[in-house]
Short mmCIF file of C-alpha atoms and ligand atoms in Angstrom, two decimals:
data_model
loop_
_atom_site.label_atom_id
_atom_site.label_comp_id
_atom_site.label_asym_id
_atom_site.label_seq_id
_atom_site.Cartn_x
_atom_site.Cartn_y
_atom_site.Cartn_z
CA UNK Y 636 -110.66 -32.74 53.30
CA UNK Y 637 -110.64 -36.91 52.51
CA UNK Y 638 -111.32 -39.41 54.98
CA UNK Y 639 -108.03 -40.46 55.10
CA UNK Y 640 -106.33 -37.23 54.85
CA UNK Y 641 -108.45 -36.22 58.00
CA UNK Y 642 -107.50 -39.23 60.13
CA UNK Y 643 -102.95 -38.45 58.57
CA UNK Y 644 -104.08 -34.81 60.29
CA UNK Y 645 -105.35 -36.30 63.59
CA UNK Y 646 -102.14 -38.36 63.71
CA UNK Y 647 -99.80 -36.19 62.50
CA UNK Y 648 -101.04 -33.80 65.18
CA UNK Y 649 -100.81 -36.73 67.83
CA UNK Y 650 -96.84 -36.89 66.62
CA UNK Y 651 -95.92 -32.83 66.70
CA UNK Y 652 -98.06 -32.15 70.47
CA UNK Y 653 -95.56 -35.47 71.78
CA UNK Y 654 -98.40 -38.21 72.60
CA UNK Y 655 -97.04 -40.26 70.23
CA UNK Y 656 -93.24 -40.20 70.28
CA UNK Y 657 -90.46 -41.46 68.42
CA UNK Y 658 -89.99 -45.17 68.23
CA UNK Y 659 -94.01 -45.57 69.20
CA UNK Y 660 -95.80 -47.87 66.82
CA UNK Y 661 -99.17 -47.29 65.12
CA UNK Y 662 -102.27 -48.68 66.25
CA UNK Y 663 -102.48 -52.08 63.74
CA UNK Y 664 -105.43 -51.12 60.75
CA UNK Y 665 -107.34 -53.42 62.25
CA UNK Y 666 -107.52 -51.89 65.35
CA UNK Y 667 -108.19 -48.22 63.75
CA UNK Y 668 -110.52 -49.62 61.52
CA UNK Y 669 -112.72 -50.82 64.20
CA UNK Y 670 -111.55 -48.06 66.73
CA UNK Y 671 -112.46 -45.64 63.81
CA UNK Y 672 -115.05 -47.18 62.18
CA UNK Y 673 -113.42 -46.63 58.72
CA UNK Y 674 -112.44 -48.90 55.59
CA UNK Y 675 -109.10 -50.59 56.29
CA UNK Y 676 -107.70 -48.78 53.04
CA UNK Y 677 -108.58 -45.58 54.37
CA UNK Y 678 -106.18 -46.82 57.57
CA UNK Y 679 -104.02 -47.75 55.13
CA UNK Y 680 -103.98 -43.99 52.97
CA UNK Y 681 -103.61 -42.26 56.15
CA UNK Y 682 -100.18 -44.04 57.11
CA UNK Y 683 -98.80 -44.09 53.04
CA UNK Y 684 -99.50 -40.00 53.00
CA UNK Y 685 -97.63 -40.03 56.68
CA UNK Y 686 -95.19 -41.93 55.68
CA UNK Y 687 -94.93 -40.02 52.10
CA UNK Y 688 -94.62 -37.17 54.83
CA UNK Y 689 -91.13 -38.21 56.53
CA UNK Y 690 -93.49 -39.28 60.22
CA UNK Y 691 -93.72 -42.67 60.06
CA UNK Y 692 -91.83 -45.72 58.57
CA UNK Y 693 -93.19 -49.25 57.71
CA UNK Y 694 -91.39 -52.23 59.52
CA UNK Y 695 -92.15 -55.11 56.80
CA UNK Y 696 -94.49 -58.06 58.51
CA UNK Y 697 -94.48 -55.79 61.61
CA UNK Y 698 -96.08 -52.13 61.33
CA UNK Y 699 -95.95 -48.77 61.06
CA UNK Y 700 -93.48 -46.81 63.76
CA UNK Y 701 -93.01 -42.92 64.22
CA UNK Y 702 -90.41 -41.40 63.06
CA UNK Y 703 -87.73 -38.68 64.52
CA UNK Y 704 -87.91 -36.15 62.33
CA UNK Y 705 -85.03 -34.85 60.49
CA UNK Y 706 -84.65 -31.78 60.96
CA UNK Y 707 -85.53 -32.41 65.39
CA UNK Y 708 -82.22 -34.29 65.87
CA UNK Y 709 -78.23 -32.63 65.95
CA UNK Y 710 -76.17 -32.95 62.75
CA UNK Y 711 -73.77 -35.42 62.51
CA UNK Y 712 -70.02 -35.90 63.09
CA UNK Y 713 -67.62 -36.03 60.16
CA UNK Y 714 -64.78 -37.76 59.70
CA UNK Y 715 -61.72 -38.16 62.37
CA UNK Y 716 -58.55 -37.26 61.50
CA UNK Y 717 -56.41 -39.03 63.74
CA UNK Y 718 -52.75 -37.70 63.54
CA UNK Y 719 -51.34 -40.71 60.61
CA UNK Y 720 -48.52 -42.05 63.44
CA UNK Y 721 -47.84 -45.29 64.10
CA UNK Y 722 -48.80 -45.58 67.78
CA UNK Y 723 -46.88 -48.09 70.48
CA UNK Y 724 -49.73 -49.15 72.82
CA UNK Y 725 -50.41 -48.17 76.29
CA UNK Y 726 -54.29 -48.17 76.83
CA UNK Y 727 -54.71 -51.67 78.08
CA UNK Y 728 -55.00 -50.84 81.76
CA UNK Y 729 -57.10 -48.04 81.31
CA UNK Y 730 -59.54 -50.04 78.85
CA UNK Y 731 -60.15 -52.33 81.87
CA UNK Y 732 -60.36 -49.77 84.67
CA UNK Y 733 -63.35 -48.66 82.33
CA UNK Y 734 -64.49 -51.74 81.84
CA UNK Y 735 -64.84 -52.37 85.16
CA UNK Y 736 -66.89 -50.03 86.71
CA UNK Y 737 -69.38 -50.87 83.69
CA UNK Y 738 -69.74 -54.59 85.15
CA UNK Y 739 -72.23 -53.40 88.10
CA UNK Y 740 -75.99 -54.28 88.30
CA UNK Y 741 -77.32 -52.14 89.87
CA UNK Y 742 -75.90 -49.42 87.30
CA UNK Y 743 -78.16 -48.63 83.80
CA UNK Y 744 -75.33 -49.68 81.50
CA UNK Y 745 -74.89 -46.96 78.33
CA UNK Y 746 -71.15 -48.00 78.45
CA UNK Y 747 -72.12 -51.83 77.94
CA UNK Y 748 -70.96 -53.55 74.94
CA UNK Y 749 -73.81 -55.63 74.80
CA UNK Y 750 -77.73 -55.85 74.18
CA UNK Y 751 -79.65 -56.05 77.03
CA UNK Y 752 -79.41 -60.54 77.16
CA UNK Y 753 -83.80 -60.48 77.65
CA UNK Y 754 -83.64 -59.99 73.85
CA UNK Y 755 -82.73 -63.16 73.26
CA UNK Y 756 -84.31 -66.54 72.88
CA UNK Y 757 -82.55 -67.92 76.13
CA UNK Y 758 -85.12 -70.86 76.40
CA UNK Y 759 -85.27 -72.13 73.09
CA UNK Y 760 -81.63 -72.25 73.02
CA UNK Y 761 -81.59 -74.20 76.41
CA UNK Y 762 -83.94 -76.56 74.86
CA UNK Y 763 -81.94 -77.04 71.57
CA UNK Y 764 -78.77 -77.34 74.37
CA UNK Y 765 -80.44 -80.58 75.69
CA UNK Y 766 -81.94 -82.08 72.89
CA UNK Y 767 -78.21 -81.95 71.38
CA UNK Y 768 -77.09 -83.61 74.70
CA UNK Y 769 -79.04 -86.19 74.89
CA UNK Y 770 -78.98 -87.35 71.43
CA UNK Y 771 -75.55 -87.04 71.41
CA UNK Y 772 -72.92 -90.19 70.86
CA UNK Y 773 -69.96 -89.55 73.05
CA UNK Y 774 -67.30 -90.38 70.74
CA UNK Y 775 -68.86 -87.00 68.99
CA UNK Y 776 -67.01 -85.42 71.64
CA UNK Y 777 -63.92 -85.40 69.20
CA UNK Y 778 -65.62 -83.66 66.63
CA UNK Y 779 -65.79 -80.44 68.56
CA UNK Y 780 -62.57 -79.75 68.36
CA UNK Y 781 -61.00 -77.48 66.50
CA UNK Y 782 -61.73 -76.70 63.43
CA UNK Y 783 -65.89 -77.79 64.90
CA UNK Y 784 -68.29 -78.73 65.36
CA UNK Y 785 -68.88 -79.99 61.66
CA UNK Y 786 -73.08 -79.20 61.42
CA UNK Y 787 -72.50 -75.82 63.25
CA UNK Y 788 -69.83 -74.40 60.73
CA UNK Y 789 -72.45 -76.01 57.85
CA UNK Y 790 -75.52 -73.97 59.39
CA UNK Y 791 -73.15 -71.27 59.92
CA UNK Y 792 -71.40 -71.83 55.72
CA UNK Y 793 -75.38 -72.39 54.99
CA UNK Y 794 -76.41 -68.55 56.03
CA UNK Y 795 -73.75 -67.05 54.09
CA UNK Y 796 -74.70 -69.40 50.71
CA UNK Y 797 -78.38 -68.23 51.34
CA UNK Y 798 -76.65 -64.63 51.07
CA UNK Y 799 -74.88 -64.75 48.41
CA UNK Y 800 -71.74 -66.12 49.65
CA UNK Y 801 -69.34 -68.93 49.71
CA UNK Y 802 -67.50 -69.58 52.56
CA UNK Y 803 -66.84 -73.98 52.76
CA UNK Y 804 -67.30 -75.25 55.89
CA UNK Y 805 -64.35 -76.31 55.05
CA UNK Y 806 -62.69 -72.96 56.07
CA UNK Y 807 -64.63 -72.28 59.09
CA UNK Y 808 -62.76 -72.61 62.37
CA UNK Y 809 -65.17 -72.39 65.36
CA UNK Y 810 -63.63 -70.12 68.16
CA UNK Y 811 -64.80 -69.07 71.36
CA UNK Y 812 -66.38 -65.74 70.93
CA UNK Y 813 -65.22 -63.00 68.10
CA UNK Y 814 -62.51 -62.33 69.82
CA UNK Y 815 -60.61 -65.34 70.20
CA UNK Y 816 -60.93 -65.25 66.47
CA UNK Y 817 -59.83 -61.97 65.86
CA UNK Y 818 -56.92 -62.45 68.05
CA UNK Y 819 -55.62 -65.45 66.31
CA UNK Y 820 -56.35 -64.07 62.91
CA UNK Y 821 -54.24 -61.02 63.91
CA UNK Y 822 -51.37 -63.64 65.48
CA UNK Y 823 -51.74 -65.35 62.23
CA UNK Y 824 -50.36 -62.37 60.10
CA UNK Y 825 -48.09 -60.07 62.33
CA UNK Y 826 -44.91 -60.76 63.93
CA UNK Y 827 -43.85 -58.40 67.58
CA UNK Y 828 -43.56 -54.94 65.83
CA UNK Y 829 -45.64 -55.03 63.11
CA UNK Y 830 -47.98 -51.72 62.30
CA UNK Y 831 -51.20 -52.70 61.47
CA UNK Y 832 -54.34 -50.50 60.74
CA UNK Y 833 -57.12 -49.89 62.01
CA UNK Y 834 -59.98 -47.17 62.02
CA UNK Y 835 -60.49 -43.87 64.23
CA UNK Y 836 -62.01 -44.67 66.17
CA UNK Y 837 -61.86 -48.15 66.81
CA UNK Y 838 -62.99 -51.32 68.72
CA UNK Y 839 -61.15 -51.39 72.08
CA UNK Y 840 -60.77 -54.78 72.05
CA UNK Y 841 -58.35 -54.24 68.57
CA UNK Y 842 -56.43 -52.10 70.40
CA UNK Y 843 -55.81 -54.75 73.48
CA UNK Y 844 -55.04 -57.33 71.14
CA UNK Y 845 -52.69 -55.13 68.92
CA UNK Y 846 -51.04 -53.62 72.53
CA UNK Y 847 -51.07 -57.74 73.94
CA UNK Y 848 -49.53 -58.80 70.46
CA UNK Y 849 -46.81 -55.75 71.28
CA UNK Y 850 -48.14 -54.52 67.06
CA UNK Y 851 -48.81 -50.27 66.46
CA UNK Y 852 -52.01 -49.52 65.40
CA UNK Y 853 -51.82 -47.08 62.72
CA UNK Y 854 -55.34 -45.09 63.30
CA UNK Y 855 -56.77 -44.18 59.55
CA UNK Y 856 -59.33 -41.41 59.61
CA UNK Y 857 -62.57 -43.16 59.88
CA UNK Y 858 -66.14 -41.47 58.19
CA UNK Y 859 -69.04 -42.82 60.79
CA UNK Y 860 -71.69 -43.21 58.10
CA UNK Y 861 -69.05 -44.80 55.14
CA UNK Y 862 -66.26 -46.16 57.16
CA UNK Y 863 -63.03 -46.00 57.19
CA UNK Y 864 -60.83 -43.65 53.97
CA UNK Y 865 -59.37 -44.98 51.20
CA UNK Y 866 -57.17 -42.59 50.06
CA UNK Y 867 -56.27 -41.92 53.41
CA UNK Y 868 -55.52 -46.06 53.97
CA UNK Y 869 -53.37 -45.15 50.76
CA UNK Y 870 -51.60 -42.77 52.03
CA UNK Y 871 -50.76 -44.42 54.89
CA UNK Y 872 -49.32 -47.87 53.59
CA UNK Y 873 -47.05 -46.36 51.07
CA UNK Y 874 -45.80 -44.05 54.44
CA UNK Y 875 -45.66 -46.90 57.41
CA UNK Y 876 -45.37 -50.32 55.19
CA UNK Y 877 -48.43 -52.04 57.80
CA UNK Y 878 -48.35 -55.47 57.83
CA UNK Y 879 -51.78 -56.14 58.34
CA UNK Y 880 -55.76 -54.10 58.96
CA UNK Y 881 -58.31 -55.53 61.11
CA UNK Y 882 -61.36 -52.68 60.81
CA UNK Y 883 -65.26 -53.56 61.09
CA UNK Y 884 -67.07 -52.96 57.49
CA UNK Y 885 -70.94 -53.58 58.92
CA UNK Y 886 -71.17 -51.18 62.05
CA UNK Y 887 -68.37 -50.38 62.29
CA UNK Y 888 -68.05 -50.17 66.93
CA UNK Y 889 -68.01 -47.49 67.65
CA UNK Y 890 -69.29 -45.26 64.71
CA UNK Y 891 -71.69 -47.71 63.29
CA UNK Y 892 -70.38 -46.88 59.81
CA UNK Y 893 -71.96 -49.06 56.81
CA UNK Y 894 -68.73 -48.97 53.74
CA UNK Y 895 -71.15 -48.85 50.42
CA UNK Y 896 -70.72 -52.34 48.79
CA UNK Y 897 -68.88 -50.60 46.03
CA UNK Y 898 -66.21 -49.17 48.39
CA UNK Y 899 -65.96 -52.92 50.25
CA UNK Y 900 -64.56 -53.73 46.46
CA UNK Y 901 -62.14 -51.31 46.40
CA UNK Y 902 -60.87 -51.93 50.05
CA UNK Y 903 -60.41 -55.48 49.08
CA UNK Y 904 -58.18 -54.49 45.86
CA UNK Y 905 -56.56 -51.98 47.58
CA UNK Y 906 -54.92 -54.02 50.06
CA UNK Y 907 -54.29 -56.92 47.20
CA UNK Y 908 -52.61 -54.70 45.31
CA UNK Y 909 -49.87 -54.42 48.58
CA UNK Y 910 -50.39 -57.97 49.75
CA UNK Y 911 -51.65 -56.98 53.12
CA UNK Y 912 -54.14 -59.40 55.04
CA UNK Y 913 -57.76 -57.69 55.79
CA UNK Y 914 -58.69 -59.21 59.28
CA UNK Y 915 -62.71 -58.34 58.81
CA UNK Y 916 -65.16 -57.61 62.40
CA UNK Y 917 -68.67 -58.59 61.02
CA UNK Y 918 -69.99 -59.16 65.01
CA UNK Y 919 -72.46 -56.27 63.79
CA UNK Y 920 -73.64 -58.16 60.28
CA UNK Y 921 -77.09 -59.02 60.87
CA UNK Y 922 -78.23 -56.08 62.63
CA UNK Y 923 -79.24 -54.22 59.99
CA UNK Y 924 -81.72 -52.29 59.35
CA UNK Y 925 -82.35 -51.97 55.61
CA UNK Y 926 -84.37 -53.89 53.97
CA UNK Y 927 -81.52 -56.67 53.45
CA UNK Y 928 -78.44 -57.98 55.23
CA UNK Y 929 -75.31 -56.03 53.80
CA UNK Y 930 -72.45 -58.03 52.16
CA UNK Y 931 -69.29 -58.30 53.95
CA UNK Y 932 -65.93 -57.73 52.32
CA UNK Y 933 -65.01 -61.34 52.15
CA UNK Y 934 -67.56 -61.20 49.23
CA UNK Y 935 -64.86 -60.07 47.20
CA UNK Y 936 -61.89 -61.66 47.86
CA UNK Y 937 -60.84 -63.62 45.50
CA UNK Y 938 -56.79 -64.56 46.35
CA UNK Y 939 -58.05 -65.31 49.96
CA UNK Y 940 -56.65 -62.42 52.07
CA UNK Y 941 -59.41 -61.53 53.81
CA UNK Y 942 -59.53 -62.70 57.27
CA UNK Y 943 -63.15 -62.97 57.78
CA UNK Y 944 -64.01 -63.21 61.29
CA UNK Y 945 -67.57 -63.06 63.47
CA UNK Y 946 -69.94 -64.64 66.22
CA UNK Y 947 -73.27 -65.08 67.34
CA UNK Y 948 -72.20 -63.09 71.00
CA UNK Y 949 -74.58 -60.04 69.80
CA UNK Y 950 -77.50 -61.99 67.81
CA UNK Y 951 -78.19 -64.93 69.26
CA UNK Y 952 -76.42 -66.24 72.35
CA UNK Y 953 -74.38 -63.70 74.98
CA UNK Y 954 -72.29 -65.92 77.06
CA UNK Y 955 -72.14 -68.73 74.64
CA UNK Y 956 -69.38 -67.70 73.59
CA UNK Y 957 -69.60 -69.22 70.17
CA UNK Y 958 -67.53 -67.65 67.33
CA UNK Y 959 -65.76 -68.09 63.96
CA UNK Y 960 -63.19 -67.25 61.22
CA UNK Y 961 -62.75 -68.16 57.73
CA UNK Y 962 -59.26 -67.33 57.42
CA UNK Y 963 -58.72 -67.19 53.45
CA UNK Y 964 -55.29 -68.57 52.41
CA UNK Y 965 -54.21 -68.56 56.68
CA UNK Y 966 -57.20 -70.94 57.90
CA UNK Y 967 -54.44 -73.74 58.40
CA UNK Y 968 -52.56 -71.31 60.73
CA UNK Y 969 -55.80 -70.56 62.35
CA UNK Y 970 -56.21 -73.73 62.71
CA UNK Y 971 -53.32 -74.49 64.42
CA UNK Y 972 -52.62 -71.78 66.54
CA UNK Y 973 -56.79 -72.31 67.61
CA UNK Y 974 -55.51 -76.03 68.34
CA UNK Y 975 -52.00 -75.00 70.13
CA UNK Y 976 -53.83 -72.43 72.17
CA UNK Y 977 -57.13 -73.45 73.66
CA UNK Y 978 -57.86 -76.78 71.47
CA UNK Y 979 -61.44 -76.23 71.05
CA UNK Y 980 -64.51 -73.60 71.99
CA UNK Y 981 -67.36 -75.47 74.22
CA UNK Y 982 -69.28 -78.55 72.22
CA UNK Y 983 -72.69 -78.37 74.47
CA UNK Y 984 -72.15 -74.93 73.51
CA UNK Y 985 -71.63 -75.58 69.58
CA UNK Y 986 -74.18 -78.57 69.76
CA UNK Y 987 -77.40 -76.20 71.13
CA UNK Y 988 -76.59 -73.35 68.62
CA UNK Y 989 -76.11 -76.16 65.87
CA UNK Y 990 -79.90 -77.43 66.63
CA UNK Y 991 -80.91 -74.06 67.31
CA UNK Y 992 -80.17 -72.67 63.54
CA UNK Y 993 -80.81 -76.39 61.98
CA UNK Y 994 -85.37 -75.98 64.39
CA UNK Y 995 -85.35 -72.32 62.15
CA UNK Y 996 -86.96 -69.41 63.60
CA UNK Y 997 -83.32 -67.67 63.31
CA UNK Y 998 -84.48 -65.54 61.23
CA UNK Y 999 -87.39 -64.71 62.97
CA UNK Y 1000 -85.59 -63.91 66.40
CA UNK Y 1001 -83.39 -61.55 63.81
CA UNK Y 1002 -86.50 -59.73 62.27
CA UNK Y 1003 -87.84 -58.77 66.14
CA UNK Y 1004 -84.21 -58.24 67.21
CA UNK Y 1005 -83.57 -55.43 64.85
CA UNK Y 1006 -87.08 -53.90 64.97
CA UNK Y 1007 -87.06 -53.64 68.62
CA UNK Y 1008 -82.96 -52.33 68.78
CA UNK Y 1009 -84.56 -49.93 65.94
CA UNK Y 1010 -87.33 -48.18 67.38
CA UNK Y 1011 -84.66 -48.10 70.64
CA UNK Y 1012 -82.69 -46.44 68.15
CA UNK Y 1013 -85.11 -43.95 68.21
CA UNK Y 1014 -85.69 -43.04 71.39
CA UNK Y 1015 -82.68 -42.71 72.70
CA UNK Y 1016 -81.46 -40.27 69.58
CA UNK Y 1017 -85.01 -38.26 70.22
CA UNK Y 1018 -84.28 -38.02 73.56
CA UNK Y 1019 -80.85 -37.32 73.42
CA UNK Y 1020 -81.40 -34.34 71.39
CA UNK Y 1021 -84.39 -32.77 73.98
CA UNK Y 1022 -81.28 -32.79 77.01
CA UNK Y 1023 -77.85 -32.42 75.10
CA UNK Y 1024 -76.11 -28.63 74.86
CA UNK Y 1025 -76.10 -27.57 71.31
CA UNK Y 1026 -72.82 -28.19 69.24
CA UNK Y 1027 -73.10 -32.07 70.03
CA UNK Y 1028 -73.33 -34.47 67.33
CA UNK Y 1029 -74.75 -37.89 67.15
CA UNK Y 1030 -74.83 -40.80 64.33
CA UNK Y 1031 -77.86 -41.95 62.65
CA UNK Y 1032 -76.60 -45.60 62.95
CA UNK Y 1033 -77.71 -47.70 60.14
CA UNK Y 1034 -77.73 -50.57 62.26
CA UNK Y 1035 -76.39 -52.19 65.36
CA UNK Y 1036 -76.46 -51.09 69.07
CA UNK Y 1037 -74.85 -48.36 69.66
CA UNK Y 1038 -74.61 -44.36 69.35
CA UNK Y 1039 -71.73 -42.39 69.27
CA UNK Y 1040 -71.59 -38.82 69.95
CA UNK Y 1041 -69.14 -36.31 69.99
CA UNK Y 1042 -70.07 -33.10 72.47
CA UNK Y 1043 -68.82 -29.51 72.22
CA UNK Y 1044 -64.89 -29.43 73.38
CA UNK Y 1045 -65.38 -28.18 77.23
CA UNK Y 1046 -66.45 -31.90 78.00
CA UNK Y 1047 -64.05 -34.13 79.03
CA UNK Y 1048 -65.34 -37.43 78.29
CA UNK Y 1049 -63.03 -39.21 80.74
CA UNK Y 1050 -64.30 -36.77 83.46
CA UNK Y 1051 -68.20 -37.35 82.30
CA UNK Y 1052 -68.27 -41.50 82.81
CA UNK Y 1053 -66.90 -41.16 86.09
CA UNK Y 1054 -69.51 -38.94 87.29
CA UNK Y 1055 -71.90 -40.48 85.58
CA UNK Y 1056 -71.02 -43.57 87.08
CA UNK Y 1057 -71.08 -41.80 90.93
CA UNK Y 1058 -74.83 -41.46 89.80
CA UNK Y 1059 -75.54 -44.77 88.39
CA UNK Y 1060 -75.07 -44.66 84.54
CA UNK Y 1061 -72.17 -46.14 83.09
CA UNK Y 1062 -71.16 -44.88 80.06
CA UNK Y 1063 -68.09 -45.58 76.73
CA UNK Y 1064 -65.75 -42.76 76.96
CA UNK Y 1065 -63.62 -42.02 73.95
CA UNK Y 1066 -60.50 -41.91 74.39
CA UNK Y 1067 -61.02 -46.00 75.38
CA UNK Y 1068 -61.58 -46.11 71.14
CA UNK Y 1069 -58.06 -44.37 70.60
CA UNK Y 1070 -54.62 -45.38 70.55
CA UNK Y 1071 -53.19 -42.01 70.29
CA UNK Y 1072 -55.59 -40.58 73.13
CA UNK Y 1073 -58.16 -38.90 70.48
CA UNK Y 1074 -62.33 -38.28 71.13
CA UNK Y 1075 -61.88 -36.83 74.93
CA UNK Y 1076 -65.14 -35.21 74.49
CA UNK Y 1077 -67.10 -38.11 72.59
CA UNK Y 1078 -68.86 -41.36 74.35
CA UNK Y 1079 -70.45 -44.20 73.18
CA UNK Y 1080 -74.27 -45.20 74.32
CA UNK Y 1081 -75.11 -48.41 74.31
CA UNK Y 1082 -79.81 -48.73 73.44
CA UNK Y 1083 -79.78 -51.77 73.42
CA UNK Y 1084 -81.17 -52.09 76.99
CA UNK Y 1085 -85.38 -51.67 76.86
CA UNK Y 1086 -86.14 -47.73 76.52
CA UNK Y 1087 -87.97 -47.65 80.16
CA UNK Y 1088 -87.89 -44.80 82.22
CA UNK Y 1089 -84.72 -45.41 83.75
CA UNK Y 1090 -82.97 -45.19 80.86
CA UNK Y 1091 -85.37 -41.77 80.05
CA UNK Y 1092 -83.64 -40.30 82.83
CA UNK Y 1093 -79.96 -41.89 82.49
CA UNK Y 1094 -80.20 -39.53 79.00
CA UNK Y 1095 -80.90 -36.61 81.08
CA UNK Y 1096 -78.73 -36.63 83.44
CA UNK Y 1097 -75.90 -36.98 80.98
CA UNK Y 1098 -77.59 -34.40 78.75
CA UNK Y 1099 -77.24 -32.59 82.54
CA UNK Y 1100 -73.78 -32.96 83.14
CA UNK Y 1101 -72.78 -32.14 79.68
CA UNK Y 1102 -74.09 -28.92 80.07
CA UNK Y 1103 -72.46 -28.25 82.88
CA UNK Y 1104 -69.55 -28.89 81.68
CA UNK Y 1105 -70.43 -26.31 79.20
CA UNK Y 1106 -71.47 -23.60 80.93
CA UNK Y 1107 -68.67 -21.05 82.29
CA UNK Y 1108 -68.55 -21.75 85.39
CA UNK Y 1109 -66.87 -24.99 84.78
CA UNK Y 1110 -64.29 -23.28 81.83
CA UNK Y 1111 -63.24 -21.59 84.49
CA UNK Y 1112 -61.44 -24.50 86.35
CA UNK Y 1113 -58.42 -26.19 85.60
CA UNK Y 1114 -58.91 -27.67 81.96
CA UNK Y 1115 -59.67 -30.95 81.09
CA UNK Y 1116 -58.17 -30.55 77.78
CA UNK Y 1117 -55.05 -30.06 79.89
CA UNK Y 1118 -56.31 -33.10 81.73
CA UNK Y 1119 -56.13 -35.17 79.16
CA UNK Y 1120 -52.77 -34.14 77.50
CA UNK Y 1121 -51.00 -35.83 79.80
CA UNK Y 1122 -53.20 -38.83 80.17
CA UNK Y 1123 -51.70 -39.45 76.43
CA UNK Y 1124 -50.00 -42.69 75.68
CA UNK Y 1125 -46.57 -42.48 74.63
CA UNK Y 1126 -46.12 -42.59 70.81
CA UNK Y 1127 -43.72 -43.29 68.30
CA UNK Y 1128 -43.37 -43.29 64.21
C1 PLP C 2391 -66.60 -54.75 67.30
C2 PLP C 2391 -66.63 -56.15 68.08
N1 PLP C 2391 -65.92 -56.50 68.26
C3 PLP C 2391 -65.94 -58.54 68.74
C4 PLP C 2391 -66.25 -58.44 70.25
C5 PLP C 2391 -65.90 -59.51 70.67
O1 PLP C 2391 -67.80 -60.54 69.92
P1 PLP C 2391 -67.41 -61.72 71.43
O2 PLP C 2391 -68.91 -61.76 72.29
O3 PLP C 2391 -67.88 -62.90 70.52
O4 PLP C 2391 -65.94 -62.11 71.28
C6 PLP C 2391 -67.12 -57.08 69.93
C7 PLP C 2391 -67.53 -57.16 71.85
O5 PLP C 2391 -68.07 -56.09 72.48
C8 PLP C 2391 -67.24 -55.83 69.73
O6 PLP C 2391 -67.90 -55.00 69.83
#
């Protein structure tokens, strides 16, 4: 056996015995050379061999990381199957109750919607804010009113341009986070009583926005890998004549699905044929694990029907509340709604982010963030594979920072959420992602926090709770499913 094969076998044995675990970084080529007294080409060949065997993956400009063996992971969930009806919403209270309960800092935040704030360049942003405030001509503050700081809008447009998308800076309206952008866009294209197509499951913020505006949700089947089902969408359009569609084409929350490019194009064409505006939520677009940033559906929009929304909240500056909308033919309406509601986003926050982007370094930060998230995802997926009961299904996200788990039907996700909270762990239970009370046995878990002993133990506890719920004794108790039925919100067609 050659030297490199011996080295590769040794590393493979360390992986098999658990000394090296999913997400661990292999020693750098230089360290491996000096530790073993071999040449760089021997180490490289050993690492290539391990990569070819699927045991490790190369992370450009970073190194080699241990993979979770695909066969050791639970299977993936299939496409969802909503009932195809248009649903009036009464879900906001439940969502508030659950979100309130996960805010406690002492709780392990697996139910949180944000990655750890420690992953962001907050000191550099603070310096950028100071530099901006020092240089600012007080008369410039008027520039920050809607549509927003021109330097920031230019920087955002430039980033799209580099990604191959022409979004004129003049079309971009700066908002208080993506949530305001999405709400303004929804308001710009609907009237109370209209139906709006959403994914099943969907981001609970979308359901709350629909409820607030007196709109009905039309849930469309969605696949955890490829996103919303276009044939089902066409059938829903024929049947219910929805006024708009709100969805995520990339790293959907909670499923993590990424629509392939040709499906994004087909989606835009389908909606254009029916003159239906698409509100595209792209807050996780920068958090891809593949080789390049995928393009949003907005890239295929030739008729100005895509209202594209995003923000810096998940990838750079949580708490700054800076987002934007590029609303195509609705741009002026959105800008006026912004002016007549909250006037503008914070001037200093807009200026700080513009300054930071102009200084450079954002892409370096994003590279590190994506690497960290991917490693943490592998660790969590591996831990779930060991802790959860048979029958559990888990998504394989290609970006973002959530895993979606579908547990055996005996598990009541709302009950599990309460039990977990009493043990100091938050989870996001499946029903908050559904207008019609579906996903009663599903959970969304956040892997955007450092993988440490506390998180590892939290996964073990969740696994135990889920196993207990599946045990014969637990199944003798009054049915979890009955109590879930009783909590279903009202429905109308
Ligand atoms: C899918 C999705 N869209 C939008 C938002 C809101 O983004 P922002 O914090 O920028 O308002 C969130 C935050 O949780 C989200 O998960």
